[in-house]
mmCIF file of C-alpha atoms in Angstrom:
data_model
loop_
_atom_site.group_PDB
_atom_site.id
_atom_site.type_symbol
_atom_site.label_atom_id
_atom_site.label_comp_id
_atom_site.label_asym_id
_atom_site.label_seq_id
_atom_site.Cartn_x
_atom_site.Cartn_y
_atom_site.Cartn_z
ATOM 1 C CA UNK A 286 15.192 -52.747 10.777
ATOM 2 C CA UNK A 287 15.170 -49.458 11.305
ATOM 3 C CA UNK A 288 18.281 -47.880 13.145
ATOM 4 C CA UNK A 289 17.321 -45.203 15.465
ATOM 5 C CA UNK A 290 19.800 -43.257 17.710
ATOM 6 C CA UNK A 291 17.323 -42.700 21.334
ATOM 7 C CA UNK A 292 17.169 -38.407 20.509
ATOM 8 C CA UNK A 293 15.233 -39.276 17.819
ATOM 9 C CA UNK A 294 12.609 -41.867 19.497
ATOM 10 C CA UNK A 295 9.626 -39.854 19.472
ATOM 11 C CA UNK A 296 9.474 -38.581 15.929
ATOM 12 C CA UNK A 297 10.856 -42.105 14.448
ATOM 13 C CA UNK A 298 8.279 -44.114 16.290
ATOM 14 C CA UNK A 299 5.348 -41.435 14.793
ATOM 15 C CA UNK A 300 6.960 -42.706 11.146
ATOM 16 C CA UNK A 301 7.617 -46.092 12.008
ATOM 17 C CA UNK A 302 4.513 -47.355 10.932
ATOM 18 C CA UNK A 303 5.086 -50.954 10.877
ATOM 19 C CA UNK A 304 8.054 -51.425 10.831
ATOM 20 C CA UNK A 305 10.145 -52.597 13.403
ATOM 21 C CA UNK A 306 12.315 -50.475 15.220
ATOM 22 C CA UNK A 307 15.838 -50.872 16.884
ATOM 23 C CA UNK A 308 16.753 -48.046 19.866
ATOM 24 C CA UNK A 309 20.295 -46.616 19.791
ATOM 25 C CA UNK A 310 22.073 -44.224 22.302
ATOM 26 C CA UNK A 311 25.864 -43.947 22.119
ATOM 27 C CA UNK A 312 26.380 -46.201 19.554
ATOM 28 C CA UNK A 313 24.665 -49.527 21.121
ATOM 29 C CA UNK A 314 21.670 -50.487 21.214
ATOM 30 C CA UNK A 315 19.650 -49.921 24.021
ATOM 31 C CA UNK A 316 15.847 -51.791 22.943
ATOM 32 C CA UNK A 317 13.483 -52.676 20.058
ATOM 33 C CA UNK A 318 10.102 -50.747 19.397
ATOM 34 C CA UNK A 319 7.131 -52.996 17.655
ATOM 35 C CA UNK A 320 4.572 -51.242 16.606
ATOM 36 C CA UNK A 321 1.539 -52.746 17.607
ATOM 37 C CA UNK A 322 -1.135 -53.902 14.671
ATOM 38 C CA UNK A 323 -4.062 -55.117 16.941
ATOM 39 C CA UNK A 324 -4.599 -54.184 19.965
ATOM 40 C CA UNK A 325 -6.217 -56.606 21.377
ATOM 41 C CA UNK A 326 -3.522 -59.426 20.428
ATOM 42 C CA UNK A 327 -1.001 -56.850 21.707
ATOM 43 C CA UNK A 328 -3.070 -56.757 24.958
ATOM 44 C CA UNK A 329 -3.273 -60.880 25.273
ATOM 45 C CA UNK A 330 0.532 -61.269 24.567
ATOM 46 C CA UNK A 331 1.099 -58.520 26.898
ATOM 47 C CA UNK A 332 -0.778 -60.447 29.752
ATOM 48 C CA UNK A 333 0.481 -64.216 27.992
ATOM 49 C CA UNK A 334 4.320 -62.494 28.840
ATOM 50 C CA UNK A 335 3.401 -60.737 32.108
ATOM 51 C CA UNK A 336 2.020 -64.291 33.327
ATOM 52 C CA UNK A 337 5.390 -66.543 31.759
ATOM 53 C CA UNK A 338 7.621 -63.677 33.804
ATOM 54 C CA UNK A 339 5.906 -63.808 36.887
ATOM 55 C CA UNK A 340 5.436 -67.869 37.257
ATOM 56 C CA UNK A 341 9.819 -67.480 35.622
ATOM 57 C CA UNK A 342 11.015 -64.693 38.636
ATOM 58 C CA UNK A 343 9.250 -66.143 41.099
ATOM 59 C CA UNK A 344 11.169 -69.106 41.663
ATOM 60 C CA UNK A 345 14.494 -67.189 40.963
ATOM 61 C CA UNK A 346 13.935 -64.189 43.246
ATOM 62 C CA UNK A 347 14.794 -62.158 40.530
ATOM 63 C CA UNK A 348 12.717 -58.490 39.714
ATOM 64 C CA UNK A 349 12.140 -57.328 35.943
ATOM 65 C CA UNK A 350 14.239 -54.235 37.291
ATOM 66 C CA UNK A 351 16.975 -56.441 38.642
ATOM 67 C CA UNK A 352 17.322 -57.770 35.731
ATOM 68 C CA UNK A 353 16.682 -55.193 33.730
ATOM 69 C CA UNK A 354 20.136 -53.400 35.937
ATOM 70 C CA UNK A 355 21.812 -56.627 34.588
ATOM 71 C CA UNK A 356 21.291 -56.134 31.059
ATOM 72 C CA UNK A 357 21.523 -52.795 30.617
ATOM 73 C CA UNK A 358 25.630 -53.285 32.457
ATOM 74 C CA UNK A 359 26.153 -55.805 29.046
ATOM 75 C CA UNK A 360 28.345 -54.551 26.737
ATOM 76 C CA UNK A 361 26.710 -56.424 23.820
ATOM 77 C CA UNK A 362 29.461 -55.487 21.070
ATOM 78 C CA UNK A 363 31.921 -57.909 23.449
ATOM 79 C CA UNK A 364 29.711 -60.422 23.849
ATOM 80 C CA UNK A 365 29.652 -60.625 20.128
ATOM 81 C CA UNK A 366 32.427 -61.028 19.227
ATOM 82 C CA UNK A 367 33.340 -63.288 22.335
ATOM 83 C CA UNK A 368 30.820 -66.158 21.293
ATOM 84 C CA UNK A 369 32.143 -65.563 17.681
ATOM 85 C CA UNK A 370 35.774 -66.684 19.047
ATOM 86 C CA UNK A 371 33.837 -69.480 20.873
ATOM 87 C CA UNK A 372 32.194 -71.147 17.509
ATOM 88 C CA UNK A 373 35.956 -70.435 15.761
ATOM 89 C CA UNK A 374 37.408 -72.277 18.915
ATOM 90 C CA UNK A 375 34.940 -74.711 18.885
ATOM 91 C CA UNK A 376 35.683 -75.914 15.259
ATOM 92 C CA UNK A 377 38.849 -76.040 16.005
ATOM 93 C CA UNK A 378 38.239 -78.893 18.632
ATOM 94 C CA UNK A 379 35.735 -80.257 17.696
ATOM 95 C CA UNK A 380 37.506 -81.202 13.865
ATOM 96 C CA UNK A 381 41.602 -81.611 15.995
ATOM 97 C CA UNK A 382 39.017 -84.852 17.964
ATOM 98 C CA UNK A 383 36.948 -85.356 15.140
ATOM 99 C CA UNK A 384 34.132 -85.656 17.776
ATOM 100 C CA UNK A 385 30.857 -84.191 17.178
ATOM 101 C CA UNK A 386 29.037 -81.203 19.084
ATOM 102 C CA UNK A 387 26.753 -83.607 20.827
ATOM 103 C CA UNK A 388 29.407 -85.760 22.196
ATOM 104 C CA UNK A 389 32.018 -83.514 22.921
ATOM 105 C CA UNK A 390 29.350 -81.468 25.200
ATOM 106 C CA UNK A 391 27.764 -84.960 26.452
ATOM 107 C CA UNK A 392 31.566 -85.293 27.954
ATOM 108 C CA UNK A 393 31.037 -82.320 29.593
ATOM 109 C CA UNK A 394 27.793 -83.508 31.243
ATOM 110 C CA UNK A 395 28.662 -86.749 32.138
ATOM 111 C CA UNK A 396 32.322 -85.058 34.537
ATOM 112 C CA UNK A 397 29.399 -82.852 35.649
ATOM 113 C CA UNK A 398 27.207 -85.346 36.949
ATOM 114 C CA UNK A 399 30.377 -87.164 38.551
ATOM 115 C CA UNK A 400 31.528 -84.603 40.458
ATOM 116 C CA UNK A 401 27.584 -83.752 41.509
ATOM 117 C CA UNK A 402 27.426 -87.626 42.524
ATOM 118 C CA UNK A 403 30.852 -87.826 44.447
ATOM 119 C CA UNK A 404 29.809 -84.831 46.055
#
């Protein structure tokens, strides 16, 4: 995958041909560009994606604009670091308790179910 700055987007898209391009602005990835090989397949994929989005968004009351707004505020680097720390912590807990990940998650799921039954 090729990384480019937002300011170079137009020029790089023309040069990209079939290569995936990661678009960055101020050092953060803000999107991806996937060149279209087969326009008809791309059109069908977009229509299917639109159907999935409509089915997903309607029950939640969210809009595409609200999701885009929320995503734009995410600090992906901080989220990645937090996920890495969580993975390390999970490994330590599993090593200390001797539980498998499924057993550990099951404990919390059972606690949530018990709490819902009491409410």
